[in-house]
Amino acid sequence: DVAKASIKGFYFQRASMPLLPEYAGRWHRGTGHADDVVLIHPSAASAQRPAGTVVASPGGWYDAGDYNKYIVNSGITMGTLLSAYEDFPQHFKTLLLHIPESGDAMPDLLNEVAYNLRWMLTMQDPHDGGVYHKMTNAEFDGMVLPGITKAPRYMVQKSTAAALDFAAVTAQAARMYAAYYPSLADSCLRAAEKAWQWAQKNNNVVYNQTENNKQCKPAVNTG
């Protein structure tokens, strides 16, 4: 019961979809942030994707205390959950979480992880393999239900930490999903290789929000 409650907690953090009463009970809510219109922040601008370029980054889990989505924060969570499955596959093959995907061919733990994994894949620049550090408002939303505020959302600067966390997660996911979802596993492996290659070429790109805010507007003051 503790395992089920802990993992079901991630379902309640899902962005870009409604939480229906049959799965969420008293905590049901609307869709929240669709994140189908996300702007490239000046800190993340490139020749192929100049500042203001519109991209989509739906899905994934909201962060612990806000409505933004962070690659580095996700990395430790994803690695922990994937390692739990890798270490105890027989247990997790029978663990039912009562989420929308329950009853399909894939274990529920991998279904829940896949919801954030697909979002992570949107955080990679397809032109060079680099990975944006986070997808965020410029300022934190207030203490309101997700989606009530309509502030612009941004992809911010790529970083070495994001690229390496992303590469590790997608490489591990490629192993875990090969038996259940080969096309997703293949996409993860290609993404991991591209992120790793970018990190080798850009091995000391630190996300320094304070310094970015001196040069790039709007200033970003989230996690």
Coordinates of C-alpha atoms in Angstrom, one line a residue:
D1 CA 0.0 0.0 0.0
V2 CA 2.9 2.4 0.8
A3 CA 4.4 1.7 -2.6
K4 CA 1.2 2.2 -4.4
A5 CA 0.4 5.5 -2.6
S6 CA 3.9 6.8 -3.2
I7 CA 3.9 6.1 -6.9
K8 CA 0.3 7.2 -7.4
G9 CA 1.5 10.5 -6.1
F10 CA 3.1 11.1 -9.5
Y11 CA -0.2 10.8 -11.3
F12 CA -1.5 13.7 -9.3
Q13 CA 1.4 15.8 -10.5
R14 CA 0.6 15.3 -14.2
A15 CA 0.5 18.4 -16.3
S16 CA -1.5 18.8 -19.6
M17 CA -4.4 16.4 -18.8
P18 CA -7.5 16.4 -16.6
L19 CA -7.4 14.2 -13.5
L20 CA -10.8 12.5 -13.6
P21 CA -12.9 11.5 -10.6
E22 CA -12.6 7.8 -11.3
Y23 CA -8.8 8.0 -10.9
A24 CA -8.3 11.0 -8.7
G25 CA -11.3 10.8 -6.4
R26 CA -11.8 14.0 -4.4
W27 CA -8.6 15.5 -5.9
H28 CA -10.0 15.6 -9.5
R29 CA -9.3 18.7 -11.4
G30 CA -9.1 20.2 -14.9
T31 CA -6.3 20.0 -17.4
G32 CA -3.9 22.6 -16.1
H33 CA -1.1 23.8 -18.4
A34 CA -1.5 22.5 -21.9
D35 CA 2.0 23.7 -22.7
D36 CA 1.3 23.5 -26.4
V37 CA 2.6 27.1 -26.9
V38 CA 6.0 27.5 -25.2
L39 CA 8.4 30.2 -26.1
I40 CA 12.2 29.9 -26.6
H41 CA 13.7 32.2 -24.0
P42 CA 16.5 34.5 -25.1
S43 CA 18.9 32.4 -22.9
A44 CA 18.1 29.4 -25.1
A45 CA 18.1 31.1 -28.5
S46 CA 19.9 29.6 -31.4
A47 CA 20.1 30.2 -35.2
Q48 CA 17.5 27.4 -35.8
R49 CA 15.3 28.5 -32.8
P50 CA 15.6 32.2 -32.2
A51 CA 14.0 33.9 -29.2
G52 CA 10.3 33.8 -29.3
T53 CA 10.1 30.6 -31.4
V54 CA 7.0 28.6 -30.4
V55 CA 7.5 25.0 -29.5
A56 CA 5.3 22.4 -27.7
S57 CA 6.3 20.7 -24.4
P58 CA 3.1 19.0 -23.1
G59 CA 2.9 16.4 -20.4
G60 CA 5.3 15.6 -17.6
W61 CA 5.0 16.1 -13.9
Y62 CA 4.8 19.4 -12.1
D63 CA 7.7 20.0 -9.8
A64 CA 7.5 19.5 -6.0
G65 CA 6.2 22.9 -5.1
D66 CA 5.3 24.7 -8.3
Y67 CA 3.9 24.3 -11.8
N68 CA 7.2 24.3 -13.8
K69 CA 9.0 21.3 -15.2
Y70 CA 12.7 20.7 -14.6
I71 CA 15.0 18.3 -16.3
V72 CA 17.6 18.0 -13.5
N73 CA 14.9 17.5 -10.8
S74 CA 13.2 14.9 -13.0
G75 CA 16.4 13.1 -13.6
I76 CA 16.8 11.8 -10.0
T77 CA 13.1 10.8 -9.9
M78 CA 13.2 9.0 -13.2
G79 CA 16.4 7.2 -12.4
T80 CA 15.0 6.1 -9.0
L81 CA 11.8 4.8 -10.5
L82 CA 13.4 3.0 -13.4
S83 CA 16.0 1.4 -11.1
A84 CA 13.1 0.2 -8.8
Y85 CA 11.6 -1.5 -11.8
E86 CA 14.9 -2.9 -13.0
D87 CA 15.7 -4.3 -9.5
F88 CA 12.2 -5.7 -8.7
P89 CA 10.5 -6.4 -12.1
Q90 CA 8.3 -9.2 -10.8
H91 CA 6.9 -7.0 -8.1
F92 CA 6.1 -4.1 -10.3
K93 CA 4.6 -6.2 -13.0
T94 CA 1.7 -7.0 -10.6
L95 CA 1.5 -3.6 -8.9
L96 CA -1.7 -1.9 -10.0
L97 CA -2.0 1.9 -9.4
H98 CA -5.5 2.6 -10.8
I99 CA -4.3 5.1 -13.4
P100 CA -5.8 5.7 -16.9
E101 CA -3.3 3.3 -18.5
S102 CA -4.0 0.5 -16.0
G103 CA -4.9 -2.8 -17.8
D104 CA -2.7 -2.3 -20.9
A105 CA 0.2 -4.5 -21.7
M106 CA 2.8 -2.4 -19.8
P107 CA 3.3 -2.4 -16.0
D108 CA 1.7 0.6 -14.3
L109 CA 5.0 1.9 -12.9
L110 CA 6.4 2.1 -16.5
N111 CA 3.2 3.7 -17.7
E112 CA 3.5 6.5 -15.1
V113 CA 7.2 7.0 -15.8
A114 CA 6.4 7.1 -19.5
Y115 CA 4.2 10.2 -18.9
N116 CA 7.2 12.2 -17.8
L117 CA 9.6 10.5 -20.2
R118 CA 7.6 11.7 -23.2
W119 CA 7.8 15.3 -21.8
M120 CA 11.5 15.0 -21.3
L121 CA 11.9 14.1 -25.0
T122 CA 10.4 17.5 -25.9
M123 CA 13.1 19.2 -24.0
Q124 CA 15.8 18.2 -26.5
D125 CA 16.7 20.6 -29.3
P126 CA 16.4 18.4 -32.4
H127 CA 19.0 20.5 -34.2
D128 CA 22.0 19.9 -32.0
G129 CA 20.9 17.4 -29.3
G130 CA 21.3 19.9 -26.4
V131 CA 18.7 19.8 -23.6
Y132 CA 16.9 22.8 -22.1
H133 CA 17.4 23.1 -18.4
K134 CA 13.7 23.7 -17.6
M135 CA 10.3 24.7 -18.9
T136 CA 9.0 27.5 -16.8
N137 CA 7.1 30.6 -16.1
A138 CA 9.2 33.7 -15.6
E139 CA 7.8 34.0 -12.1
F140 CA 6.1 31.3 -9.9
D141 CA 2.4 30.9 -10.2
G142 CA 0.5 31.7 -7.1
M143 CA -1.2 29.3 -4.7
V144 CA -4.0 28.4 -7.2
L145 CA -5.1 25.3 -9.1
P146 CA -2.9 24.5 -12.2
G147 CA -3.9 26.3 -15.3
I148 CA -5.8 29.2 -13.7
T149 CA -2.9 31.6 -14.5
K150 CA -2.1 32.2 -18.1
A151 CA 1.5 33.5 -17.9
P152 CA 3.8 32.8 -20.8
R153 CA 5.9 29.6 -20.5
Y154 CA 9.6 29.4 -21.6
M155 CA 12.3 26.9 -22.6
V156 CA 15.4 28.3 -21.0
Q157 CA 19.1 27.8 -21.5
K158 CA 20.6 24.4 -22.3
S159 CA 23.0 23.1 -19.8
T160 CA 25.6 20.3 -19.4
A161 CA 23.7 19.0 -16.2
A162 CA 20.5 18.8 -18.1
A163 CA 22.0 17.0 -21.1
L164 CA 23.8 14.4 -18.9
D165 CA 20.8 13.8 -16.7
F166 CA 18.6 13.4 -19.8
A167 CA 21.2 11.1 -21.5
A168 CA 21.3 8.8 -18.4
V169 CA 17.5 8.6 -18.0
T170 CA 16.8 8.0 -21.7
A171 CA 19.5 5.4 -22.0
Q172 CA 18.1 3.5 -19.0
A173 CA 14.6 3.9 -20.4
A174 CA 15.7 2.4 -23.6
R175 CA 16.5 -0.8 -21.7
M176 CA 13.2 -0.8 -19.7
Y177 CA 10.8 -0.1 -22.6
A178 CA 12.4 -2.4 -25.2
A179 CA 10.2 -5.3 -24.3
Y180 CA 7.0 -3.3 -24.1
Y181 CA 7.3 -0.3 -26.4
P182 CA 10.1 -0.8 -28.9
S183 CA 9.5 2.5 -30.8
L184 CA 9.7 4.5 -27.6
A185 CA 12.9 2.6 -26.6
D186 CA 14.5 3.4 -30.0
S187 CA 13.6 7.1 -29.6
C188 CA 15.1 7.1 -26.2
L189 CA 18.3 5.5 -27.3
R190 CA 18.7 8.0 -30.2
A191 CA 18.0 10.9 -27.8
A192 CA 20.5 9.6 -25.3
E193 CA 23.2 9.4 -27.9
K194 CA 22.6 12.9 -29.2
A195 CA 22.5 14.4 -25.7
W196 CA 25.7 12.6 -24.7
Q197 CA 27.4 13.9 -27.9
W198 CA 26.3 17.5 -27.1
A199 CA 27.6 17.2 -23.5
Q200 CA 31.0 16.0 -24.7
K201 CA 31.3 19.1 -26.9
N202 CA 29.8 21.4 -24.2
N203 CA 31.1 19.9 -21.0
N204 CA 31.0 23.0 -18.7
V205 CA 27.8 24.9 -19.6
V206 CA 26.3 25.9 -16.2
Y207 CA 22.8 27.2 -15.8
N208 CA 23.4 30.4 -13.9
Q209 CA 20.1 32.1 -13.5
T210 CA 21.5 35.2 -11.8
E211 CA 23.9 35.9 -14.7
N212 CA 21.3 35.1 -17.3
N213 CA 18.9 37.6 -15.8
K214 CA 21.5 40.4 -16.3
Q215 CA 21.4 39.9 -20.0
C216 CA 18.1 38.2 -20.9
K217 CA 14.5 39.4 -20.5
P218 CA 12.2 38.5 -19.1
A219 CA 14.2 37.7 -16.0
V220 CA 13.4 34.2 -14.7
N221 CA 13.0 33.7 -11.0
T222 CA 11.8 30.2 -10.6
G223 CA 13.6 27.1 -9.2

